[in-house]
C-alpha cells in the first residue's frame, strides 16, 4: 500500500496508461483531469496511483467517442447512475458500429471472392457447388413494377435492417424453378438482399444449404434464356432435380463500364 502512495512523474503516469504526456497536460489545462500535486517551484506535475481508475474511465469514454464536453459534465457529477446511463448509450452506438463493420467486411469478402471467380474460373462451364444457408430479405416484384418502385422498396428494406448503404449487403433477383421449366425465363418475382448478420429470421427467406448448380451469363438479360436452357439440359443429362428458386446476382458491376461485360452468377438448388 505504501508503494501505491508514491507520486509518479507525468512521464511515468503517461507511460503507465499508454498515452502521451501532452494528453495529460491538455486534460489539466481544460480542467478535465488534474495532477495530484504540482511543484510550485518548477511546475512539474505529479500523479498518484489512485488517480489511475479515473483516467482509465476518461480514456474508455474517449474510446467510445464520447465528447470532451460530455465527459466534463460527467466528471462534475460523477456517480454510478450517471456512468451507467452514459455507458448504455455509447455501448448501444458501439454495437451498431460493430454490426456495420461486420457487414462491410462480409461485403468486402464477397467482392473479393467474386474477383477470384472472375480471374480463375472458366465462366462458360456449369458447375455443382456446395453452399451454406443464407438469410435473404425479399421484395415482391412483377413485370409491371417500375424501376423507381423497385429502388424505393429496396431502400426501405435496407433502412429497416439498419444497413447504412445498399452496398452493405449483396442483392439480386429470384425466379422460380417452375417458371424455368415452363420457359418463363424473364418472370422475376422477387428482389433479394442478403443480410450479412440478421437480427432475427422471422419473415426472412432462407436460402437453403446444400448442393447447387452454378453458371454464369455474360451480357444483358435479354439473352439469359440461352444460359437457362443450357442449365436445364445439363441438369437433365446429369439426372439432377432442381428445386425452389434460381438466385441471380451480378458479380462484376464495380469493375465494368458496359452492360455487355456484365456477368450474372446463377445458382439453383439441387433437390436430394
PDB file of C-alpha atoms in Angstrom:
ATOM      1  CA  UNK A   1       0.000   0.000   0.000  1.00  0.00           C
ATOM      2  CA  UNK A   2       2.913   2.338   0.735  1.00  0.00           C
ATOM      3  CA  UNK A   3       4.221   1.890  -2.816  1.00  0.00           C
ATOM      4  CA  UNK A   4       0.846   2.903  -4.231  1.00  0.00           C
ATOM      5  CA  UNK A   5       1.004   6.160  -2.276  1.00  0.00           C
ATOM      6  CA  UNK A   6       4.174   7.284  -4.056  1.00  0.00           C
ATOM      7  CA  UNK A   7       3.914  10.052  -6.616  1.00  0.00           C
ATOM      8  CA  UNK A   8       4.614   9.393 -10.281  1.00  0.00           C
ATOM      9  CA  UNK A   9       6.067  11.869 -12.719  1.00  0.00           C
ATOM     10  CA  UNK A  10       3.933  12.870 -15.690  1.00  0.00           C
ATOM     11  CA  UNK A  11       6.153  10.715 -17.898  1.00  0.00           C
ATOM     12  CA  UNK A  12       5.735   7.667 -15.674  1.00  0.00           C
ATOM     13  CA  UNK A  13       1.987   8.166 -15.374  1.00  0.00           C
ATOM     14  CA  UNK A  14       1.565   8.644 -19.114  1.00  0.00           C
ATOM     15  CA  UNK A  15       3.609   5.514 -19.836  1.00  0.00           C
ATOM     16  CA  UNK A  16       1.557   3.558 -17.300  1.00  0.00           C
ATOM     17  CA  UNK A  17      -1.596   4.344 -19.271  1.00  0.00           C
ATOM     18  CA  UNK A  18      -0.127   4.197 -22.766  1.00  0.00           C
ATOM     19  CA  UNK A  19      -0.733   7.834 -23.654  1.00  0.00           C
ATOM     20  CA  UNK A  20       1.327  10.903 -24.495  1.00  0.00           C
ATOM     21  CA  UNK A  21       2.389  13.401 -21.843  1.00  0.00           C
ATOM     22  CA  UNK A  22       0.792  16.140 -23.949  1.00  0.00           C
ATOM     23  CA  UNK A  23      -2.593  14.486 -23.429  1.00  0.00           C
ATOM     24  CA  UNK A  24      -2.257  14.761 -19.657  1.00  0.00           C
ATOM     25  CA  UNK A  25      -1.126  18.392 -19.964  1.00  0.00           C
ATOM     26  CA  UNK A  26      -4.140  19.171 -22.171  1.00  0.00           C
ATOM     27  CA  UNK A  27      -6.552  17.425 -19.782  1.00  0.00           C
ATOM     28  CA  UNK A  28      -5.133  19.544 -16.975  1.00  0.00           C
ATOM     29  CA  UNK A  29      -5.386  22.781 -18.967  1.00  0.00           C
ATOM     30  CA  UNK A  30      -9.082  22.228 -19.788  1.00  0.00           C
ATOM     31  CA  UNK A  31      -9.879  21.211 -16.204  1.00  0.00           C
ATOM     32  CA  UNK A  32     -10.832  17.641 -17.059  1.00  0.00           C
ATOM     33  CA  UNK A  33      -8.140  15.754 -15.135  1.00  0.00           C
ATOM     34  CA  UNK A  34      -5.556  17.396 -12.912  1.00  0.00           C
ATOM     35  CA  UNK A  35      -2.392  16.042 -11.253  1.00  0.00           C
ATOM     36  CA  UNK A  36      -2.376  15.216  -7.580  1.00  0.00           C
ATOM     37  CA  UNK A  37       0.499  17.613  -6.959  1.00  0.00           C
ATOM     38  CA  UNK A  38       2.111  20.454  -8.912  1.00  0.00           C
ATOM     39  CA  UNK A  39       5.570  21.556  -7.804  1.00  0.00           C
ATOM     40  CA  UNK A  40       5.275  25.258  -7.015  1.00  0.00           C
ATOM     41  CA  UNK A  41       8.903  25.938  -7.930  1.00  0.00           C
ATOM     42  CA  UNK A  42       9.203  24.255 -11.345  1.00  0.00           C
ATOM     43  CA  UNK A  43       5.579  23.495 -12.276  1.00  0.00           C
ATOM     44  CA  UNK A  44       6.224  19.759 -12.624  1.00  0.00           C
ATOM     45  CA  UNK A  45       3.101  17.648 -12.447  1.00  0.00           C
ATOM     46  CA  UNK A  46       2.886  14.520 -10.284  1.00  0.00           C
ATOM     47  CA  UNK A  47       0.159  11.862 -10.126  1.00  0.00           C
ATOM     48  CA  UNK A  48      -0.656   9.091  -7.689  1.00  0.00           C
ATOM     49  CA  UNK A  49      -1.739   5.506  -8.325  1.00  0.00           C
ATOM     50  CA  UNK A  50      -5.293   6.121  -7.096  1.00  0.00           C
ATOM     51  CA  UNK A  51      -5.927   8.525  -9.983  1.00  0.00           C
ATOM     52  CA  UNK A  52      -5.473   5.682 -12.480  1.00  0.00           C
ATOM     53  CA  UNK A  53      -9.065   4.451 -12.355  1.00  0.00           C
ATOM     54  CA  UNK A  54     -10.395   7.948 -13.055  1.00  0.00           C
ATOM     55  CA  UNK A  55      -8.048   8.424 -16.011  1.00  0.00           C
ATOM     56  CA  UNK A  56      -8.908   4.984 -17.386  1.00  0.00           C
ATOM     57  CA  UNK A  57     -12.603   5.893 -17.227  1.00  0.00           C
ATOM     58  CA  UNK A  58     -11.894   9.042 -19.235  1.00  0.00           C
ATOM     59  CA  UNK A  59      -9.824   7.085 -21.756  1.00  0.00           C
ATOM     60  CA  UNK A  60     -12.568   4.469 -22.068  1.00  0.00           C
ATOM     61  CA  UNK A  61     -15.162   7.148 -22.745  1.00  0.00           C
ATOM     62  CA  UNK A  62     -12.895   8.685 -25.381  1.00  0.00           C
ATOM     63  CA  UNK A  63     -12.591   5.219 -26.985  1.00  0.00           C
ATOM     64  CA  UNK A  64     -16.388   5.222 -27.192  1.00  0.00           C
ATOM     65  CA  UNK A  65     -16.269   8.629 -28.954  1.00  0.00           C
ATOM     66  CA  UNK A  66     -17.764  10.476 -26.001  1.00  0.00           C
ATOM     67  CA  UNK A  67     -17.110  14.186 -26.480  1.00  0.00           C
ATOM     68  CA  UNK A  68     -14.911  16.153 -24.111  1.00  0.00           C
ATOM     69  CA  UNK A  69     -17.938  18.249 -23.140  1.00  0.00           C
ATOM     70  CA  UNK A  70     -19.900  15.122 -22.208  1.00  0.00           C
ATOM     71  CA  UNK A  71     -17.002  13.765 -20.181  1.00  0.00           C
ATOM     72  CA  UNK A  72     -16.581  17.095 -18.384  1.00  0.00           C
ATOM     73  CA  UNK A  73     -20.284  17.075 -17.499  1.00  0.00           C
ATOM     74  CA  UNK A  74     -19.971  13.529 -16.184  1.00  0.00           C
ATOM     75  CA  UNK A  75     -16.844  14.342 -14.146  1.00  0.00           C
ATOM     76  CA  UNK A  76     -18.650  17.232 -12.485  1.00  0.00           C
ATOM     77  CA  UNK A  77     -21.492  14.924 -11.411  1.00  0.00           C
ATOM     78  CA  UNK A  78     -19.692  11.587 -11.219  1.00  0.00           C
ATOM     79  CA  UNK A  79     -21.836   8.737  -9.899  1.00  0.00           C
ATOM     80  CA  UNK A  80     -22.624   5.118 -10.628  1.00  0.00           C
ATOM     81  CA  UNK A  81     -26.019   6.094 -12.047  1.00  0.00           C
ATOM     82  CA  UNK A  82     -24.663   8.753 -14.435  1.00  0.00           C
ATOM     83  CA  UNK A  83     -21.864   6.466 -15.648  1.00  0.00           C
ATOM     84  CA  UNK A  84     -24.358   3.636 -16.198  1.00  0.00           C
ATOM     85  CA  UNK A  85     -26.570   5.847 -18.383  1.00  0.00           C
ATOM     86  CA  UNK A  86     -23.614   7.219 -20.342  1.00  0.00           C
ATOM     87  CA  UNK A  87     -22.148   3.768 -20.949  1.00  0.00           C
ATOM     88  CA  UNK A  88     -25.525   2.322 -22.004  1.00  0.00           C
ATOM     89  CA  UNK A  89     -25.853   4.967 -24.724  1.00  0.00           C
ATOM     90  CA  UNK A  90     -22.316   4.556 -26.005  1.00  0.00           C
ATOM     91  CA  UNK A  91     -22.325   0.745 -25.885  1.00  0.00           C
ATOM     92  CA  UNK A  92     -25.502   0.730 -27.984  1.00  0.00           C
ATOM     93  CA  UNK A  93     -23.810   3.036 -30.511  1.00  0.00           C
ATOM     94  CA  UNK A  94     -20.710   0.831 -30.462  1.00  0.00           C
ATOM     95  CA  UNK A  95     -22.814  -2.281 -31.100  1.00  0.00           C
ATOM     96  CA  UNK A  96     -24.393  -0.587 -34.114  1.00  0.00           C
ATOM     97  CA  UNK A  97     -20.965   0.295 -35.440  1.00  0.00           C
ATOM     98  CA  UNK A  98     -19.672  -3.253 -34.894  1.00  0.00           C
ATOM     99  CA  UNK A  99     -22.647  -4.634 -36.818  1.00  0.00           C
ATOM    100  CA  UNK A 100     -21.948  -2.183 -39.622  1.00  0.00           C
ATOM    101  CA  UNK A 101     -18.253  -3.111 -39.759  1.00  0.00           C
ATOM    102  CA  UNK A 102     -19.139  -6.812 -39.851  1.00  0.00           C
ATOM    103  CA  UNK A 103     -21.493  -6.101 -42.743  1.00  0.00           C
ATOM    104  CA  UNK A 104     -18.793  -4.169 -44.582  1.00  0.00           C
ATOM    105  CA  UNK A 105     -16.300  -6.998 -44.009  1.00  0.00           C
ATOM    106  CA  UNK A 106     -18.777  -9.583 -45.297  1.00  0.00           C
ATOM    107  CA  UNK A 107     -19.455  -7.474 -48.391  1.00  0.00           C
ATOM    108  CA  UNK A 108     -15.725  -6.987 -49.000  1.00  0.00           C
ATOM    109  CA  UNK A 109     -15.183 -10.752 -48.730  1.00  0.00           C
ATOM    110  CA  UNK A 110     -17.986 -11.302 -51.253  1.00  0.00           C
ATOM    111  CA  UNK A 111     -16.397  -8.822 -53.661  1.00  0.00           C
ATOM    112  CA  UNK A 112     -13.019 -10.478 -53.165  1.00  0.00           C
ATOM    113  CA  UNK A 113     -14.439 -13.917 -53.900  1.00  0.00           C
ATOM    114  CA  UNK A 114     -16.174 -12.553 -56.990  1.00  0.00           C
ATOM    115  CA  UNK A 115     -12.848 -11.199 -58.279  1.00  0.00           C
ATOM    116  CA  UNK A 116     -11.199 -14.571 -57.621  1.00  0.00           C
ATOM    117  CA  UNK A 117     -14.002 -16.217 -59.590  1.00  0.00           C
ATOM    118  CA  UNK A 118     -13.519 -13.815 -62.500  1.00  0.00           C
ATOM    119  CA  UNK A 119      -9.769 -14.393 -62.571  1.00  0.00           C
ATOM    120  CA  UNK A 120      -9.589 -18.142 -62.019  1.00  0.00           C
ATOM    121  CA  UNK A 121     -12.776 -19.845 -63.186  1.00  0.00           C
ATOM    122  CA  UNK A 122     -13.947 -20.893 -66.636  1.00  0.00           C
ATOM    123  CA  UNK A 123     -17.207 -18.925 -66.674  1.00  0.00           C
ATOM    124  CA  UNK A 124     -18.522 -20.898 -69.633  1.00  0.00           C
ATOM    125  CA  UNK A 125     -18.728 -24.088 -67.538  1.00  0.00           C
ATOM    126  CA  UNK A 126     -21.657 -25.222 -65.436  1.00  0.00           C
ATOM    127  CA  UNK A 127     -20.594 -26.456 -62.008  1.00  0.00           C
ATOM    128  CA  UNK A 128     -22.051 -28.179 -58.984  1.00  0.00           C
ATOM    129  CA  UNK A 129     -21.148 -26.412 -55.728  1.00  0.00           C
ATOM    130  CA  UNK A 130     -21.920 -26.548 -52.015  1.00  0.00           C
ATOM    131  CA  UNK A 131     -23.491 -23.521 -50.345  1.00  0.00           C
ATOM    132  CA  UNK A 132     -24.180 -22.592 -46.747  1.00  0.00           C
ATOM    133  CA  UNK A 133     -27.547 -21.269 -45.601  1.00  0.00           C
ATOM    134  CA  UNK A 134     -28.184 -17.570 -46.277  1.00  0.00           C
ATOM    135  CA  UNK A 135     -30.841 -15.240 -44.910  1.00  0.00           C
ATOM    136  CA  UNK A 136     -32.487 -13.054 -47.527  1.00  0.00           C
ATOM    137  CA  UNK A 137     -34.868 -10.129 -47.316  1.00  0.00           C
ATOM    138  CA  UNK A 138     -37.183 -10.331 -50.311  1.00  0.00           C
ATOM    139  CA  UNK A 139     -39.317  -7.741 -52.071  1.00  0.00           C
ATOM    140  CA  UNK A 140     -42.161  -8.831 -54.335  1.00  0.00           C
ATOM    141  CA  UNK A 141     -41.994  -7.542 -57.906  1.00  0.00           C
ATOM    142  CA  UNK A 142     -43.688  -8.221 -61.239  1.00  0.00           C
ATOM    143  CA  UNK A 143     -43.223  -7.214 -64.868  1.00  0.00           C
ATOM    144  CA  UNK A 144     -45.359  -4.174 -64.079  1.00  0.00           C
ATOM    145  CA  UNK A 145     -43.140  -2.992 -61.196  1.00  0.00           C
ATOM    146  CA  UNK A 146     -41.309   0.160 -62.262  1.00  0.00           C
ATOM    147  CA  UNK A 147     -37.600   0.605 -61.646  1.00  0.00           C
ATOM    148  CA  UNK A 148     -38.349   3.604 -59.414  1.00  0.00           C
ATOM    149  CA  UNK A 149     -40.675   1.456 -57.305  1.00  0.00           C
ATOM    150  CA  UNK A 150     -38.042  -1.286 -57.018  1.00  0.00           C
ATOM    151  CA  UNK A 151     -35.486   1.262 -55.801  1.00  0.00           C
ATOM    152  CA  UNK A 152     -37.996   2.639 -53.295  1.00  0.00           C
ATOM    153  CA  UNK A 153     -38.778  -0.814 -51.864  1.00  0.00           C
ATOM    154  CA  UNK A 154     -35.132  -1.880 -51.669  1.00  0.00           C
ATOM    155  CA  UNK A 155     -34.189   1.389 -49.952  1.00  0.00           C
ATOM    156  CA  UNK A 156     -36.926   0.851 -47.366  1.00  0.00           C
ATOM    157  CA  UNK A 157     -35.647  -2.650 -46.598  1.00  0.00           C
ATOM    158  CA  UNK A 158     -32.012  -1.554 -46.201  1.00  0.00           C
ATOM    159  CA  UNK A 159     -33.137   1.050 -43.670  1.00  0.00           C
ATOM    160  CA  UNK A 160     -35.359  -1.477 -41.883  1.00  0.00           C
ATOM    161  CA  UNK A 161     -32.382  -3.773 -41.295  1.00  0.00           C
ATOM    162  CA  UNK A 162     -30.084  -0.890 -40.302  1.00  0.00           C
ATOM    163  CA  UNK A 163     -27.889  -1.125 -43.386  1.00  0.00           C
ATOM    164  CA  UNK A 164     -26.285   2.270 -43.935  1.00  0.00           C
ATOM    165  CA  UNK A 165     -25.980   1.825 -47.689  1.00  0.00           C
ATOM    166  CA  UNK A 166     -27.351  -0.538 -50.308  1.00  0.00           C
ATOM    167  CA  UNK A 167     -23.869  -1.949 -50.888  1.00  0.00           C
ATOM    168  CA  UNK A 168     -23.551  -3.004 -47.262  1.00  0.00           C
ATOM    169  CA  UNK A 169     -25.220  -6.205 -48.475  1.00  0.00           C
ATOM    170  CA  UNK A 170     -25.390  -8.358 -51.600  1.00  0.00           C
ATOM    171  CA  UNK A 171     -28.548  -8.122 -53.671  1.00  0.00           C
ATOM    172  CA  UNK A 172     -30.078  -9.805 -56.701  1.00  0.00           C
ATOM    173  CA  UNK A 173     -33.202 -11.325 -58.235  1.00  0.00           C
ATOM    174  CA  UNK A 174     -35.141 -14.580 -57.933  1.00  0.00           C
ATOM    175  CA  UNK A 175     -37.168 -16.643 -60.388  1.00  0.00           C
ATOM    176  CA  UNK A 176     -38.988 -19.878 -59.550  1.00  0.00           C
ATOM    177  CA  UNK A 177     -37.753 -23.189 -60.949  1.00  0.00           C
ATOM    178  CA  UNK A 178     -41.349 -23.885 -62.024  1.00  0.00           C
ATOM    179  CA  UNK A 179     -41.194 -20.849 -64.308  1.00  0.00           C
ATOM    180  CA  UNK A 180     -37.886 -22.034 -65.755  1.00  0.00           C
ATOM    181  CA  UNK A 181     -39.406 -25.391 -66.743  1.00  0.00           C
ATOM    182  CA  UNK A 182     -42.308 -23.545 -68.367  1.00  0.00           C
ATOM    183  CA  UNK A 183     -39.915 -21.371 -70.366  1.00  0.00           C
ATOM    184  CA  UNK A 184     -40.793 -18.181 -68.473  1.00  0.00           C
ATOM    185  CA  UNK A 185     -37.165 -17.109 -68.151  1.00  0.00           C
ATOM    186  CA  UNK A 186     -37.987 -13.455 -67.545  1.00  0.00           C
ATOM    187  CA  UNK A 187     -40.670 -13.945 -64.922  1.00  0.00           C
ATOM    188  CA  UNK A 188     -38.748 -12.448 -61.990  1.00  0.00           C
ATOM    189  CA  UNK A 189     -40.969 -12.205 -58.945  1.00  0.00           C
ATOM    190  CA  UNK A 190     -38.641 -11.172 -56.127  1.00  0.00           C
ATOM    191  CA  UNK A 191     -35.676  -8.949 -55.433  1.00  0.00           C
ATOM    192  CA  UNK A 192     -33.482 -10.104 -52.574  1.00  0.00           C
ATOM    193  CA  UNK A 193     -30.972  -8.594 -50.199  1.00  0.00           C
ATOM    194  CA  UNK A 194     -28.620 -10.905 -48.340  1.00  0.00           C
ATOM    195  CA  UNK A 195     -28.429  -9.664 -44.756  1.00  0.00           C
ATOM    196  CA  UNK A 196     -24.862 -10.296 -43.502  1.00  0.00           C
ATOM    197  CA  UNK A 197     -25.878 -10.588 -39.844  1.00  0.00           C
ATOM    198  CA  UNK A 198     -29.679 -10.818 -39.448  1.00  0.00           C
ATOM    199  CA  UNK A 199     -31.132  -9.766 -36.126  1.00  0.00           C
ATOM    200  CA  UNK A 200     -33.841 -12.418 -36.456  1.00  0.00           C
ATOM    201  CA  UNK A 201     -35.018 -14.874 -39.096  1.00  0.00           C
ATOM    202  CA  UNK A 202     -38.755 -14.296 -38.767  1.00  0.00           C
ATOM    203  CA  UNK A 203     -40.088 -13.059 -42.075  1.00  0.00           C
ATOM    204  CA  UNK A 204     -36.830 -13.707 -43.925  1.00  0.00           C
ATOM    205  CA  UNK A 205     -36.419 -16.016 -46.903  1.00  0.00           C
ATOM    206  CA  UNK A 206     -33.976 -18.806 -46.069  1.00  0.00           C
ATOM    207  CA  UNK A 207     -31.792 -19.827 -48.988  1.00  0.00           C
ATOM    208  CA  UNK A 208     -31.079 -23.449 -48.031  1.00  0.00           C
ATOM    209  CA  UNK A 209     -27.674 -25.009 -47.612  1.00  0.00           C
ATOM    210  CA  UNK A 210     -26.685 -27.862 -49.894  1.00  0.00           C
ATOM    211  CA  UNK A 211     -25.756 -28.582 -53.498  1.00  0.00           C
ATOM    212  CA  UNK A 212     -26.406 -26.006 -56.216  1.00  0.00           C
ATOM    213  CA  UNK A 213     -25.949 -25.760 -59.938  1.00  0.00           C
ATOM    214  CA  UNK A 214     -23.824 -22.686 -60.622  1.00  0.00           C
ATOM    215  CA  UNK A 215     -23.496 -20.983 -64.001  1.00  0.00           C
ATOM    216  CA  UNK A 216     -22.562 -17.568 -65.366  1.00  0.00           C
ATOM    217  CA  UNK A 217     -24.177 -15.385 -68.015  1.00  0.00           C
ATOM    218  CA  UNK A 218     -22.312 -12.528 -69.734  1.00  0.00           C
ATOM    219  CA  UNK A 219     -24.160  -9.547 -71.175  1.00  0.00           C
ATOM    220  CA  UNK A 220     -27.598  -8.077 -70.635  1.00  0.00           C
ATOM    221  CA  UNK A 221     -30.586 -10.128 -69.543  1.00  0.00           C
ATOM    222  CA  UNK A 222     -32.293 -10.306 -72.930  1.00  0.00           C
ATOM    223  CA  UNK A 223     -30.239 -13.382 -73.873  1.00  0.00           C
ATOM    224  CA  UNK A 224     -30.148 -15.062 -70.441  1.00  0.00           C
ATOM    225  CA  UNK A 225     -32.717 -17.637 -71.569  1.00  0.00           C
ATOM    226  CA  UNK A 226     -29.983 -19.400 -73.577  1.00  0.00           C
ATOM    227  CA  UNK A 227     -27.984 -19.909 -70.389  1.00  0.00           C
ATOM    228  CA  UNK A 228     -31.053 -21.261 -68.600  1.00  0.00           C
ATOM    229  CA  UNK A 229     -31.658 -23.656 -71.454  1.00  0.00           C
ATOM    230  CA  UNK A 230     -28.068 -24.885 -71.042  1.00  0.00           C
ATOM    231  CA  UNK A 231     -28.656 -25.323 -67.303  1.00  0.00           C
ATOM    232  CA  UNK A 232     -31.858 -27.306 -67.851  1.00  0.00           C
ATOM    233  CA  UNK A 233     -30.134 -29.563 -70.378  1.00  0.00           C
ATOM    234  CA  UNK A 234     -27.184 -30.040 -68.009  1.00  0.00           C
ATOM    235  CA  UNK A 235     -29.482 -30.991 -65.118  1.00  0.00           C
ATOM    236  CA  UNK A 236     -31.404 -33.406 -67.350  1.00  0.00           C
ATOM    237  CA  UNK A 237     -28.221 -35.044 -68.676  1.00  0.00           C
ATOM    238  CA  UNK A 238     -26.837 -35.373 -65.122  1.00  0.00           C
ATOM    239  CA  UNK A 239     -30.111 -36.716 -63.712  1.00  0.00           C
ATOM    240  CA  UNK A 240     -30.432 -33.774 -61.324  1.00  0.00           C
ATOM    241  CA  UNK A 241     -33.683 -32.402 -59.924  1.00  0.00           C
ATOM    242  CA  UNK A 242     -33.812 -28.636 -59.487  1.00  0.00           C
ATOM    243  CA  UNK A 243     -35.955 -27.106 -56.750  1.00  0.00           C
ATOM    244  CA  UNK A 244     -37.064 -23.833 -55.267  1.00  0.00           C
ATOM    245  CA  UNK A 245     -35.694 -20.775 -56.955  1.00  0.00           C
ATOM    246  CA  UNK A 246     -32.913 -19.546 -59.175  1.00  0.00           C
ATOM    247  CA  UNK A 247     -30.863 -16.849 -57.467  1.00  0.00           C
ATOM    248  CA  UNK A 248     -29.177 -14.314 -59.763  1.00  0.00           C
ATOM    249  CA  UNK A 249     -26.550 -11.836 -58.638  1.00  0.00           C
ATOM    250  CA  UNK A 250     -24.158  -9.574 -60.547  1.00  0.00           C
ATOM    251  CA  UNK A 251     -20.522 -10.177 -59.672  1.00  0.00           C
ATOM    252  CA  UNK A 252     -18.523  -7.580 -61.618  1.00  0.00           C
ATOM    253  CA  UNK A 253     -20.591  -4.412 -61.821  1.00  0.00           C
ATOM    254  CA  UNK A 254     -17.945  -2.494 -59.866  1.00  0.00           C
ATOM    255  CA  UNK A 255     -15.220  -3.146 -62.476  1.00  0.00           C
ATOM    256  CA  UNK A 256     -17.046  -2.659 -65.803  1.00  0.00           C
ATOM    257  CA  UNK A 257     -18.360   0.237 -67.865  1.00  0.00           C
ATOM    258  CA  UNK A 258     -20.562  -1.612 -70.357  1.00  0.00           C
ATOM    259  CA  UNK A 259     -23.603  -3.811 -69.755  1.00  0.00           C
ATOM    260  CA  UNK A 260     -22.210  -6.159 -72.422  1.00  0.00           C
ATOM    261  CA  UNK A 261     -19.460  -7.087 -69.942  1.00  0.00           C
ATOM    262  CA  UNK A 262     -21.887  -7.647 -67.051  1.00  0.00           C
ATOM    263  CA  UNK A 263     -21.640 -11.133 -65.540  1.00  0.00           C
ATOM    264  CA  UNK A 264     -24.596 -12.663 -63.736  1.00  0.00           C
ATOM    265  CA  UNK A 265     -23.999 -15.580 -61.384  1.00  0.00           C
ATOM    266  CA  UNK A 266     -26.881 -18.066 -61.406  1.00  0.00           C
ATOM    267  CA  UNK A 267     -27.328 -20.576 -58.581  1.00  0.00           C
ATOM    268  CA  UNK A 268     -30.172 -23.105 -58.331  1.00  0.00           C
ATOM    269  CA  UNK A 269     -30.652 -25.670 -55.503  1.00  0.00           C
ATOM    270  CA  UNK A 270     -30.426 -29.371 -56.364  1.00  0.00           C
ATOM    271  CA  UNK A 271     -33.105 -31.477 -54.684  1.00  0.00           C
ATOM    272  CA  UNK A 272     -31.979 -34.555 -52.764  1.00  0.00           C
TER     273      UNK A 272
END
